[in-house]
Amino acid sequence: MDDTIRYQTLEGVGASFTDSAAWPGLEKLTPASAKSNDAGSFQPCGDSSELFASAHGATDLALSNYTYDDFRQESADPNMTQFSIAHDQAYIIPTIKAALAVNPQMKVLALPWSPPAMDEKRVDRRMAAR
């Protein structure tokens, strides 16, 4: 190994914004504790911006099964008239906003996880990316 040769650069390190990461901060911590937690978790580290992932649609770390276009299985919604990000407005989006307030240089990578329900045959949407 020759550590003087660089083949790629590191954009940053971080974690994921998921229900299981966001929910405790908004539901279980006092506002002061949540603010302290955000300050410690999202402070810039060294000379690189942290890189966080935001998985969209139910992941294996979600509190429930959901997509952004849920509907009854026997119907379809090809025009996506029922599209909604309401699930993420409860915990994930507020957590991302709090993180960006602490570290505006943070990079958030949006990762689609679950396709609309009409595109899937399985019931458990948390397994979609596997």
PDB file of C-alpha atoms in Angstrom:
ATOM      1  CA  MET A   1       0.000   0.000   0.000  1.00  0.00           C
ATOM      2  CA  ASP A   2       1.279   3.463  -0.892  1.00  0.00           C
ATOM      3  CA  ASP A   3      -0.552   6.080   1.171  1.00  0.00           C
ATOM      4  CA  THR A   4       0.918   8.907  -0.916  1.00  0.00           C
ATOM      5  CA  ILE A   5      -1.316   7.933  -3.863  1.00  0.00           C
ATOM      6  CA  ARG A   6      -4.964   8.916  -3.646  1.00  0.00           C
ATOM      7  CA  TYR A   7      -7.546   7.252  -5.832  1.00  0.00           C
ATOM      8  CA  GLN A   8     -10.607   8.826  -4.273  1.00  0.00           C
ATOM      9  CA  THR A   9     -11.539  11.453  -1.734  1.00  0.00           C
ATOM     10  CA  LEU A  10     -13.630  11.092   1.366  1.00  0.00           C
ATOM     11  CA  GLU A  11     -16.722  13.298   1.268  1.00  0.00           C
ATOM     12  CA  GLY A  12     -17.439  12.853   4.955  1.00  0.00           C
ATOM     13  CA  VAL A  13     -18.622  10.441   7.588  1.00  0.00           C
ATOM     14  CA  GLY A  14     -21.893  10.309   9.429  1.00  0.00           C
ATOM     15  CA  ALA A  15     -25.023   8.298  10.001  1.00  0.00           C
ATOM     16  CA  SER A  16     -28.592   7.977   8.755  1.00  0.00           C
ATOM     17  CA  PHE A  17     -31.700   9.970   9.469  1.00  0.00           C
ATOM     18  CA  THR A  18     -34.245   7.225  10.194  1.00  0.00           C
ATOM     19  CA  ASP A  19     -37.262   6.887  12.461  1.00  0.00           C
ATOM     20  CA  SER A  20     -35.231   4.984  15.009  1.00  0.00           C
ATOM     21  CA  ALA A  21     -32.640   7.765  15.098  1.00  0.00           C
ATOM     22  CA  ALA A  22     -35.057  10.720  14.994  1.00  0.00           C
ATOM     23  CA  TRP A  23     -37.988   9.530  17.106  1.00  0.00           C
ATOM     24  CA  PRO A  24     -36.227   9.301  20.500  1.00  0.00           C
ATOM     25  CA  GLY A  25     -34.879  12.843  20.187  1.00  0.00           C
ATOM     26  CA  LEU A  26     -38.310  14.301  19.559  1.00  0.00           C
ATOM     27  CA  GLU A  27     -40.415  12.045  21.760  1.00  0.00           C
ATOM     28  CA  LYS A  28     -38.252  10.984  24.691  1.00  0.00           C
ATOM     29  CA  LEU A  29     -35.787  13.809  25.356  1.00  0.00           C
ATOM     30  CA  THR A  30     -36.588  17.131  26.937  1.00  0.00           C
ATOM     31  CA  PRO A  31     -36.100  20.089  24.560  1.00  0.00           C
ATOM     32  CA  ALA A  32     -32.877  21.034  26.383  1.00  0.00           C
ATOM     33  CA  SER A  33     -31.527  17.484  26.190  1.00  0.00           C
ATOM     34  CA  ALA A  34     -32.482  17.206  22.512  1.00  0.00           C
ATOM     35  CA  LYS A  35     -30.691  20.483  21.735  1.00  0.00           C
ATOM     36  CA  SER A  36     -27.595  19.300  23.621  1.00  0.00           C
ATOM     37  CA  ASN A  37     -27.731  15.968  21.802  1.00  0.00           C
ATOM     38  CA  ASP A  38     -28.013  17.725  18.418  1.00  0.00           C
ATOM     39  CA  ALA A  39     -25.089  20.000  19.248  1.00  0.00           C
ATOM     40  CA  GLY A  40     -22.897  17.039  20.113  1.00  0.00           C
ATOM     41  CA  SER A  41     -24.056  14.797  17.283  1.00  0.00           C
ATOM     42  CA  PHE A  42     -23.945  17.227  14.378  1.00  0.00           C
ATOM     43  CA  GLN A  43     -20.964  19.480  15.097  1.00  0.00           C
ATOM     44  CA  PRO A  44     -18.465  19.698  12.245  1.00  0.00           C
ATOM     45  CA  CYS A  45     -15.632  17.234  12.703  1.00  0.00           C
ATOM     46  CA  GLY A  46     -12.233  18.231  11.376  1.00  0.00           C
ATOM     47  CA  ASP A  47     -11.987  19.691   7.907  1.00  0.00           C
ATOM     48  CA  SER A  48     -14.662  17.565   6.235  1.00  0.00           C
ATOM     49  CA  SER A  49     -18.410  17.972   6.255  1.00  0.00           C
ATOM     50  CA  GLU A  50     -20.330  15.112   7.695  1.00  0.00           C
ATOM     51  CA  LEU A  51     -22.332  13.042   5.254  1.00  0.00           C
ATOM     52  CA  PHE A  52     -25.729  11.823   6.408  1.00  0.00           C
ATOM     53  CA  ALA A  53     -28.142   9.564   4.582  1.00  0.00           C
ATOM     54  CA  SER A  54     -31.874  10.067   4.579  1.00  0.00           C
ATOM     55  CA  ALA A  55     -33.715   6.941   3.491  1.00  0.00           C
ATOM     56  CA  HIS A  56     -37.117   7.686   1.988  1.00  0.00           C
ATOM     57  CA  GLY A  57     -39.821   5.113   2.467  1.00  0.00           C
ATOM     58  CA  ALA A  58     -39.889   2.476   5.184  1.00  0.00           C
ATOM     59  CA  THR A  59     -36.526   0.969   6.012  1.00  0.00           C
ATOM     60  CA  ASP A  60     -35.708  -1.812   8.436  1.00  0.00           C
ATOM     61  CA  LEU A  61     -35.228   0.985  10.997  1.00  0.00           C
ATOM     62  CA  ALA A  62     -38.680   2.562  10.486  1.00  0.00           C
ATOM     63  CA  LEU A  63     -41.382   2.613  13.135  1.00  0.00           C
ATOM     64  CA  SER A  64     -43.926   1.297  10.604  1.00  0.00           C
ATOM     65  CA  ASN A  65     -44.310   0.097   7.025  1.00  0.00           C
ATOM     66  CA  TYR A  66     -44.976   2.990   4.662  1.00  0.00           C
ATOM     67  CA  THR A  67     -44.232   4.448   1.274  1.00  0.00           C
ATOM     68  CA  TYR A  68     -44.854   7.948  -0.012  1.00  0.00           C
ATOM     69  CA  ASP A  69     -47.846   6.714  -1.982  1.00  0.00           C
ATOM     70  CA  ASP A  70     -49.726   4.217   0.171  1.00  0.00           C
ATOM     71  CA  PHE A  71     -53.182   3.024  -0.801  1.00  0.00           C
ATOM     72  CA  ARG A  72     -55.347  -0.068  -0.700  1.00  0.00           C
ATOM     73  CA  GLN A  73     -53.682  -3.025  -2.406  1.00  0.00           C
ATOM     74  CA  GLU A  74     -56.573  -3.544  -4.852  1.00  0.00           C
ATOM     75  CA  SER A  75     -56.271  -0.020  -6.241  1.00  0.00           C
ATOM     76  CA  ALA A  76     -53.492   1.740  -8.091  1.00  0.00           C
ATOM     77  CA  ASP A  77     -52.317   5.331  -8.147  1.00  0.00           C
ATOM     78  CA  PRO A  78     -50.252   5.778 -11.341  1.00  0.00           C
ATOM     79  CA  ASN A  79     -50.664   9.575 -11.180  1.00  0.00           C
ATOM     80  CA  MET A  80     -49.454   9.533  -7.567  1.00  0.00           C
ATOM     81  CA  THR A  81     -52.396  11.651  -6.406  1.00  0.00           C
ATOM     82  CA  GLN A  82     -51.980  10.222  -2.896  1.00  0.00           C
ATOM     83  CA  PHE A  83     -48.254  11.040  -2.702  1.00  0.00           C
ATOM     84  CA  SER A  84     -47.395  12.363   0.761  1.00  0.00           C
ATOM     85  CA  ILE A  85     -44.310  12.951   2.889  1.00  0.00           C
ATOM     86  CA  ALA A  86     -46.470  13.292   6.019  1.00  0.00           C
ATOM     87  CA  HIS A  87     -44.695  10.378   7.715  1.00  0.00           C
ATOM     88  CA  ASP A  88     -41.320  12.130   7.526  1.00  0.00           C
ATOM     89  CA  GLN A  89     -42.734  15.461   8.707  1.00  0.00           C
ATOM     90  CA  ALA A  90     -43.238  14.025  12.191  1.00  0.00           C
ATOM     91  CA  TYR A  91     -39.640  13.079  13.059  1.00  0.00           C
ATOM     92  CA  ILE A  92     -37.184  12.869  10.189  1.00  0.00           C
ATOM     93  CA  ILE A  93     -37.547  16.331   8.622  1.00  0.00           C
ATOM     94  CA  PRO A  94     -37.423  18.179  11.977  1.00  0.00           C
ATOM     95  CA  THR A  95     -34.283  16.207  12.885  1.00  0.00           C
ATOM     96  CA  ILE A  96     -32.632  17.078   9.560  1.00  0.00           C
ATOM     97  CA  LYS A  97     -33.506  20.759  10.085  1.00  0.00           C
ATOM     98  CA  ALA A  98     -32.063  20.676  13.618  1.00  0.00           C
ATOM     99  CA  ALA A  99     -28.883  19.043  12.308  1.00  0.00           C
ATOM    100  CA  LEU A 100     -28.508  21.632   9.548  1.00  0.00           C
ATOM    101  CA  ALA A 101     -28.964  24.422  12.102  1.00  0.00           C
ATOM    102  CA  VAL A 102     -25.956  23.035  13.996  1.00  0.00           C
ATOM    103  CA  ASN A 103     -23.899  22.249  10.887  1.00  0.00           C
ATOM    104  CA  PRO A 104     -25.065  24.065   7.716  1.00  0.00           C
ATOM    105  CA  GLN A 105     -22.181  22.501   5.757  1.00  0.00           C
ATOM    106  CA  MET A 106     -23.569  19.006   6.352  1.00  0.00           C
ATOM    107  CA  LYS A 107     -24.385  16.991   3.248  1.00  0.00           C
ATOM    108  CA  VAL A 108     -27.577  14.946   3.220  1.00  0.00           C
ATOM    109  CA  LEU A 109     -27.827  12.141   0.702  1.00  0.00           C
ATOM    110  CA  ALA A 110     -31.444  11.256  -0.132  1.00  0.00           C
ATOM    111  CA  LEU A 111     -31.842   7.516  -0.695  1.00  0.00           C
ATOM    112  CA  PRO A 112     -35.101   6.099  -2.074  1.00  0.00           C
ATOM    113  CA  TRP A 113     -35.838   2.911  -0.177  1.00  0.00           C
ATOM    114  CA  SER A 114     -39.346   1.707  -0.909  1.00  0.00           C
ATOM    115  CA  PRO A 115     -41.118   2.172  -4.221  1.00  0.00           C
ATOM    116  CA  PRO A 116     -44.831   3.055  -4.208  1.00  0.00           C
ATOM    117  CA  ALA A 117     -46.978   0.182  -2.977  1.00  0.00           C
ATOM    118  CA  MET A 118     -48.447  -0.349  -6.460  1.00  0.00           C
ATOM    119  CA  ASP A 119     -44.970  -1.401  -7.639  1.00  0.00           C
ATOM    120  CA  GLU A 120     -44.542  -4.065  -4.968  1.00  0.00           C
ATOM    121  CA  LYS A 121     -46.133  -7.399  -4.267  1.00  0.00           C
ATOM    122  CA  ARG A 122     -44.667  -7.984  -0.821  1.00  0.00           C
ATOM    123  CA  VAL A 123     -46.417  -6.756   2.296  1.00  0.00           C
ATOM    124  CA  ASP A 124     -43.378  -5.813   4.381  1.00  0.00           C
ATOM    125  CA  ARG A 125     -41.942  -2.757   2.592  1.00  0.00           C
ATOM    126  CA  ARG A 126     -39.004  -2.502   4.993  1.00  0.00           C
ATOM    127  CA  MET A 127     -37.284  -5.266   3.043  1.00  0.00           C
ATOM    128  CA  ALA A 128     -37.442  -3.434  -0.322  1.00  0.00           C
ATOM    129  CA  ALA A 129     -33.766  -2.535  -0.589  1.00  0.00           C
ATOM    130  CA  ARG A 130     -32.424  -5.959   0.248  1.00  0.00           C
TER     131      ARG A 130
END
